Short mmCIF file of C-alpha atoms in Angstrom, two decimals:
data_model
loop_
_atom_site.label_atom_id
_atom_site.label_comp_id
_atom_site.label_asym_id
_atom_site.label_seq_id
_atom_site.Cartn_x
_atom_site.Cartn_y
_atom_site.Cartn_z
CA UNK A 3 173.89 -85.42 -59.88
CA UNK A 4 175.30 -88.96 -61.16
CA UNK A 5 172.25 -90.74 -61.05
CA UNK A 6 168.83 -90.14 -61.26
CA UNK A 7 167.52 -89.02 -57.60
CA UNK A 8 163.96 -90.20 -56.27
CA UNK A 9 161.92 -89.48 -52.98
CA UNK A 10 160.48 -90.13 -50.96
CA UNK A 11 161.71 -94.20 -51.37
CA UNK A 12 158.40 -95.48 -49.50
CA UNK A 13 154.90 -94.11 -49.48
CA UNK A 14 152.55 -94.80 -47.04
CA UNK A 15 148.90 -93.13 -47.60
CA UNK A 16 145.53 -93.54 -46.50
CA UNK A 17 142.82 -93.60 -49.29
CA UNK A 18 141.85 -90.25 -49.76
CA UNK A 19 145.14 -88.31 -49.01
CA UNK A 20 147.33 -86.52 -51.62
CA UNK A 21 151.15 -87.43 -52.53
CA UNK A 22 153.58 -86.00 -54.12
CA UNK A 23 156.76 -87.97 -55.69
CA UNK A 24 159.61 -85.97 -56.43
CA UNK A 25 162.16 -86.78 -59.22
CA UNK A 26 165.88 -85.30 -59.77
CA UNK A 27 167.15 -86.29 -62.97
CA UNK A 28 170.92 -86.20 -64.07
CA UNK A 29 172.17 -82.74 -64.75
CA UNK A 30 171.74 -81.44 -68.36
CA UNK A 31 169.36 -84.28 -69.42
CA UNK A 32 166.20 -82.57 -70.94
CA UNK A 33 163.93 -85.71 -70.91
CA UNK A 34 161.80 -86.94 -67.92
CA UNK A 35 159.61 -89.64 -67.92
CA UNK A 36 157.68 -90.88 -65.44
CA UNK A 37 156.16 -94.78 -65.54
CA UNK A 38 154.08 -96.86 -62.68
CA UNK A 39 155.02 -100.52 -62.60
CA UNK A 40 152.50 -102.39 -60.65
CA UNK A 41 153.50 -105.44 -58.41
CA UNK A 42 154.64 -108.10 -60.79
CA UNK A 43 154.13 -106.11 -63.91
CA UNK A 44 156.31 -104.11 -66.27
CA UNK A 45 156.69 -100.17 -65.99
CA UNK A 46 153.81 -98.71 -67.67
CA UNK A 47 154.33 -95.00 -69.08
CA UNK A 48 152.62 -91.97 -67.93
CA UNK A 49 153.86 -88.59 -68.85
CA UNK A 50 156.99 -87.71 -70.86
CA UNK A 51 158.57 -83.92 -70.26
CA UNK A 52 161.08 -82.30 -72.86
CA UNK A 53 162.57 -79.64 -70.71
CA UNK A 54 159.80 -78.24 -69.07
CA UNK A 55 157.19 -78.99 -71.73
CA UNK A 56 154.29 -81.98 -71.10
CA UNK A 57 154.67 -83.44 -74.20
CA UNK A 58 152.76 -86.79 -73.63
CA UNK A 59 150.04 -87.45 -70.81
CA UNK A 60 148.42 -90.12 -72.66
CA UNK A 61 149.60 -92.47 -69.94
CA UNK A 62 147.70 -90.66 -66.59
CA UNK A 63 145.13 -92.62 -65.57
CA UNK A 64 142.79 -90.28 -64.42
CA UNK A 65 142.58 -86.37 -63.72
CA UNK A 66 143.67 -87.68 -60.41
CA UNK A 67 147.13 -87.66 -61.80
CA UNK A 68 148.96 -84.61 -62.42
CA UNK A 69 152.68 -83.79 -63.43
CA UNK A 70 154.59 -81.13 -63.60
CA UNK A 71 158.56 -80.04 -64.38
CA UNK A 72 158.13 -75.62 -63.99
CA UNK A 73 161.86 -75.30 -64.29
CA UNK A 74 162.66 -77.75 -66.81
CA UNK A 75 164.80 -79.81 -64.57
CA UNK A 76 163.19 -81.06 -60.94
CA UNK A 77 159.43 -82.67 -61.38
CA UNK A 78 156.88 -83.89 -59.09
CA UNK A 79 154.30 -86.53 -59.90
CA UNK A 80 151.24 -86.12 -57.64
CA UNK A 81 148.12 -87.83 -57.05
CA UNK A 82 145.46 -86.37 -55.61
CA UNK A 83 142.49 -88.28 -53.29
CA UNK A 84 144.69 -91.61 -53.74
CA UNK A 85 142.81 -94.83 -54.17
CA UNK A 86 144.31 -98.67 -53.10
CA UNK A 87 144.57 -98.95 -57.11
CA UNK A 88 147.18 -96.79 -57.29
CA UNK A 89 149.79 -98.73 -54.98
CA UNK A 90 152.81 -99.49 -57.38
CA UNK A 91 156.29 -98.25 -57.45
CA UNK A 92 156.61 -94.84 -59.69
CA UNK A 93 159.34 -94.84 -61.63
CA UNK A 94 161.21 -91.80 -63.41
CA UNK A 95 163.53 -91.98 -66.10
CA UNK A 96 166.06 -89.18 -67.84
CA UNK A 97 167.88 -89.05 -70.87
CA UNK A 98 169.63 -86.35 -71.91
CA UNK A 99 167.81 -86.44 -75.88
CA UNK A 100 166.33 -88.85 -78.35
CA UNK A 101 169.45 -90.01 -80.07
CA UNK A 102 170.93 -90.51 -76.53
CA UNK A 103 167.93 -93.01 -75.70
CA UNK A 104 168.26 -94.73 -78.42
CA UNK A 105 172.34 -95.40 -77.95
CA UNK A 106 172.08 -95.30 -73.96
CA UNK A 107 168.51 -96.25 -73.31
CA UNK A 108 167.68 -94.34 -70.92
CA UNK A 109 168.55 -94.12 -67.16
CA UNK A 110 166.23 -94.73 -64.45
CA UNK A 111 166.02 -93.41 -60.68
CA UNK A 112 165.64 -96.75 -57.64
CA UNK A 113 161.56 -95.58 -57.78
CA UNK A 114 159.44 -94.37 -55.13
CA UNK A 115 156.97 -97.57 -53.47
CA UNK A 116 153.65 -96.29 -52.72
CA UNK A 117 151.40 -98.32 -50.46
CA UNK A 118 147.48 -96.55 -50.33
CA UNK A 119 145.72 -98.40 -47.10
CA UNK B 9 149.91 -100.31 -81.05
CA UNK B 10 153.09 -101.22 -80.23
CA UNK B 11 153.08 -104.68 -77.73
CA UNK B 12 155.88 -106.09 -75.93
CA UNK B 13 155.14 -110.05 -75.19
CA UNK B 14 157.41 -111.91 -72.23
CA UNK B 15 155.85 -115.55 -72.04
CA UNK B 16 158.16 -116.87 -69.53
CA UNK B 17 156.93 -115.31 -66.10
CA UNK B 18 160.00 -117.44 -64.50
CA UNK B 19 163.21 -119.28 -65.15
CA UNK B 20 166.08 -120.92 -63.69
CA UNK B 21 169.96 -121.77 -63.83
CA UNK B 22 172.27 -123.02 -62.48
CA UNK B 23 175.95 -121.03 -61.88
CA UNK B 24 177.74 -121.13 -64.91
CA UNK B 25 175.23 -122.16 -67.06
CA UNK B 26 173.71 -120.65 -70.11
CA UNK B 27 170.12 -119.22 -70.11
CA UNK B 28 167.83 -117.70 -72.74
CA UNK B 29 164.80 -115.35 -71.99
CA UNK B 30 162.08 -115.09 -74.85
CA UNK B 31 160.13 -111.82 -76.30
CA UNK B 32 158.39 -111.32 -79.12
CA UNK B 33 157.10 -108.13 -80.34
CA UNK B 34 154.77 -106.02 -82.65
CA UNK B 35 155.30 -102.91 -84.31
CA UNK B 36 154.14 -101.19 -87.63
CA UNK B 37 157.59 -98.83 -87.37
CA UNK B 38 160.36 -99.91 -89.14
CA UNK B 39 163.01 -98.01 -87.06
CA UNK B 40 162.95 -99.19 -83.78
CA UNK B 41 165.22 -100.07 -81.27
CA UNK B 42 165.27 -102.88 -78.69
CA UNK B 43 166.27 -103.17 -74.86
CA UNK B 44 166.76 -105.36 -72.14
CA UNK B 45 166.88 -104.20 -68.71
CA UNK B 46 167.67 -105.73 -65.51
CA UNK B 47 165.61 -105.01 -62.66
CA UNK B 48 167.60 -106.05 -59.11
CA UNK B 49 165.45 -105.66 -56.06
CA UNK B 50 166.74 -102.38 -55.65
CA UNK B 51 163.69 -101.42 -58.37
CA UNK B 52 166.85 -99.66 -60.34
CA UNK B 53 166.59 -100.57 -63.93
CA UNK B 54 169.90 -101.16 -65.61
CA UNK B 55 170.64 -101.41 -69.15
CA UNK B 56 171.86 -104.74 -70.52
CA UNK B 57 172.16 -104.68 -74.00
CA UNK B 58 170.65 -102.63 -76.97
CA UNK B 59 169.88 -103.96 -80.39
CA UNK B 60 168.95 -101.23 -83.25
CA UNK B 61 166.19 -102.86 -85.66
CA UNK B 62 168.34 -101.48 -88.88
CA UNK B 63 171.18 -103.60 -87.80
CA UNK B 64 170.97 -107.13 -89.17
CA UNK B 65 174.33 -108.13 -86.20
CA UNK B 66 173.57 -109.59 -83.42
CA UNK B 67 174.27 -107.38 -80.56
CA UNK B 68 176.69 -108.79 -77.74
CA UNK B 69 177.81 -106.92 -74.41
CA UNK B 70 180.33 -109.58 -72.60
CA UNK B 71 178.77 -112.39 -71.25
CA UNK B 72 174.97 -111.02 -72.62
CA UNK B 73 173.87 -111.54 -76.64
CA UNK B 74 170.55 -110.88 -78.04
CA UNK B 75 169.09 -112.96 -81.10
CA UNK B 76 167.13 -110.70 -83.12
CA UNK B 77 164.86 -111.62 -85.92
CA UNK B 78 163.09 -109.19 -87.30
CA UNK B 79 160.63 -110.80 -89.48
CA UNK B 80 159.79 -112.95 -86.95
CA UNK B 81 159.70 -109.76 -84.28
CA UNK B 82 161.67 -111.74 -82.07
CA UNK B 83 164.49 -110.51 -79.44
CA UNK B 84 165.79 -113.16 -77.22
CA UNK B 85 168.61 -112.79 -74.85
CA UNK B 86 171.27 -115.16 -74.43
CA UNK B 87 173.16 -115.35 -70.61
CA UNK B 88 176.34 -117.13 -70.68
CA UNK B 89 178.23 -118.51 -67.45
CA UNK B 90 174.93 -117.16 -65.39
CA UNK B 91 176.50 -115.38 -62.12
CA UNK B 92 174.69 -115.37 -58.96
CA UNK B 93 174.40 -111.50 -58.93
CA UNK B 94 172.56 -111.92 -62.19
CA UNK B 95 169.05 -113.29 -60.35
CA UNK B 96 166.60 -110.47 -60.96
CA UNK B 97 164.10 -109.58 -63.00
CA UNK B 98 164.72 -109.05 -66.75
CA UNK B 99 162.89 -106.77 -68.96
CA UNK B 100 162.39 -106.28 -72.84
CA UNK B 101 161.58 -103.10 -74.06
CA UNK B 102 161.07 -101.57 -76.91
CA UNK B 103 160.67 -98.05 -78.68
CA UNK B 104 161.30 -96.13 -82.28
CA UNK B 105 161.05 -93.04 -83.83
CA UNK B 106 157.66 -92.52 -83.87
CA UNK B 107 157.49 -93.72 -80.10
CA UNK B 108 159.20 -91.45 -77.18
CA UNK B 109 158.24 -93.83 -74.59
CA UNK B 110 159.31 -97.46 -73.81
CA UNK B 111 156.86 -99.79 -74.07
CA UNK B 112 157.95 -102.85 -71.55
CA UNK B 113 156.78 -106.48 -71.30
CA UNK B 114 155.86 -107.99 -68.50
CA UNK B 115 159.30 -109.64 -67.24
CA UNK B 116 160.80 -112.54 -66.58
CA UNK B 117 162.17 -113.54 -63.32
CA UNK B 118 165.15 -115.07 -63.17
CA UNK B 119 167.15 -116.93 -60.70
CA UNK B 120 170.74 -118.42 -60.88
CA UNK B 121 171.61 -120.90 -58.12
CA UNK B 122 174.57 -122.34 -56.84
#
C-alpha cells in the first residue's frame, strides 16, 4: 500500500479483555516497529521485526504483551488481560532497511487509540 | 543509554513569525542521526527534517533548519514564517548505528495563531 495501514483506529476494552492491533506496513519494507505513546508523552519503543524475525522485545512491558509478524509482512500487537495502564495510542512504523531509516526516517501508520475502562 | 530531552512542553507564534524548539541529547555513539517529527492530531508522524551527526552543515528543508551542535548534544529547530497548519506537536528523535529504534523526547506543543 502507500502508507502504512493501522486498525482498528479506536479501542475500547474492559480491564481484563484481550486486543489485538493489526499493522500493514508499505509493500517491500522489511522493518516493523511497533511503539506506545502515552497521553502527552513521546512514542516509547516496544518490539522491532526484520522481516519476520523479533529482533528486539526489550521494549514489552510485561508477558502481557506479545508480537508477532509469521509472514514477514502483516503483524499484530496483542495484549492479553488488558489493564487501565495500558490506554495509549500504539503506534507502528516501517522502513524498508537501515540505511533507508537513516536517509528517510522512517514512516509511521495514523496509530490505533486504545481506551481500557 | 541513549536520552532524548524536550524542555519546552509548550510554545507559541504568531503567523509569520519565526520559532525555535529546544532538545538536547545524550549518546556514547558517535554515528548517529537526528529527527524531528511532526505529530498533527491525526497521531500520523511526519518527517521534518534529518540531520546526520557526521555532517558538521546545518540541515535545512524549506522553511524548517536545525542547529546542531554536537559537542554541546544540541539539535534545535528553527520555523520560519510559522503557517497555521504548522500547530502540532513536534518531536526530536534520535537513533545510530548501534540503535535500531528511535528514542523520542517528550514533545513540544506548538501553536501558531493568527
Amino acid at each position: 500500500g502507500a502508507g502504512v495501514s493501522q486498525s482498528p483506529r479506536y479501542k475500547v476494552a474492559k480491564r481484563g479483555q484481550d486486543v489485538a492491533l493489526r499493522c500493514d506496513p508499505i509493500s517491500g519494507h522489511v522493518s516493523l516497529f511497533w511503539y506506545q505513546q502515552a497521553l502527552g508523552q513521546g512514542p516509547e519503543f516496544l518490539t522491532y521485526f526484520q522481516n519476520e524475525a523479533q529482533l528486539d522485545k526489550s521494549g514489552l512491558p510485561s508477558d502481557r504483551f506479545f508480537a508477532e509478524r509469521p509472514e514477514g509482512s502483516v503483524s499484530t500487537l496483542k495484549i492479553q488481560r488488558t489493564q487501565q495502564e495500558d490506554s495509549a495510542v500504539y503506534l507502528c512504523a516501517s522502513s524498508s532497511g537501515q540505511g533507508a531509516r537513516y536517509l528517510y526516517g522512517y514512516t509511521f501508520g495514523s496509530g490505533t487509540r486504545l481506551t481500557v475502562v | 543509554a541513549q536520552t532524548v530531552t524536550q524542555s519546552q512542553p509548550e510554545m507559541s507564534v504568531q503567523e509569520a513569525e519565526t520559532v525555535t524548539l529546544s532538545c538536547t541529547y545524550d549518546t556514547s555513539e558517535n554515528n548517529y542521526y537526528l529527527f524531528w517529527y511532526k505529530q498533527p492530531p491525526s497521531r500520523q508522524m511526519i518527517l521534518v527534517i534529518r540531520q546526520e551527526a557526521y555532517k558538521q552543515q546545518n540541515a535545512t528543508e524549506n522553511r524548517f533548519s536545525v542547529n546542531f551542535q554536537k559537542a554541546a548534544k544540541s539539535f534545535s529547530l528553527k520555523i520560519s514564517d510559522s503557517q497555521l497548519g504548522d500547530t502540532a506537536m513536534y518531536f526530536c528523535a534520535f537513533t545510530g548505528k548501534n540503535t535500531d529504534k528511535l528514542i523520542f523526547g517528550t514533545g513540544t506543543r506548538l501553536q501558531v495563531f493568527p
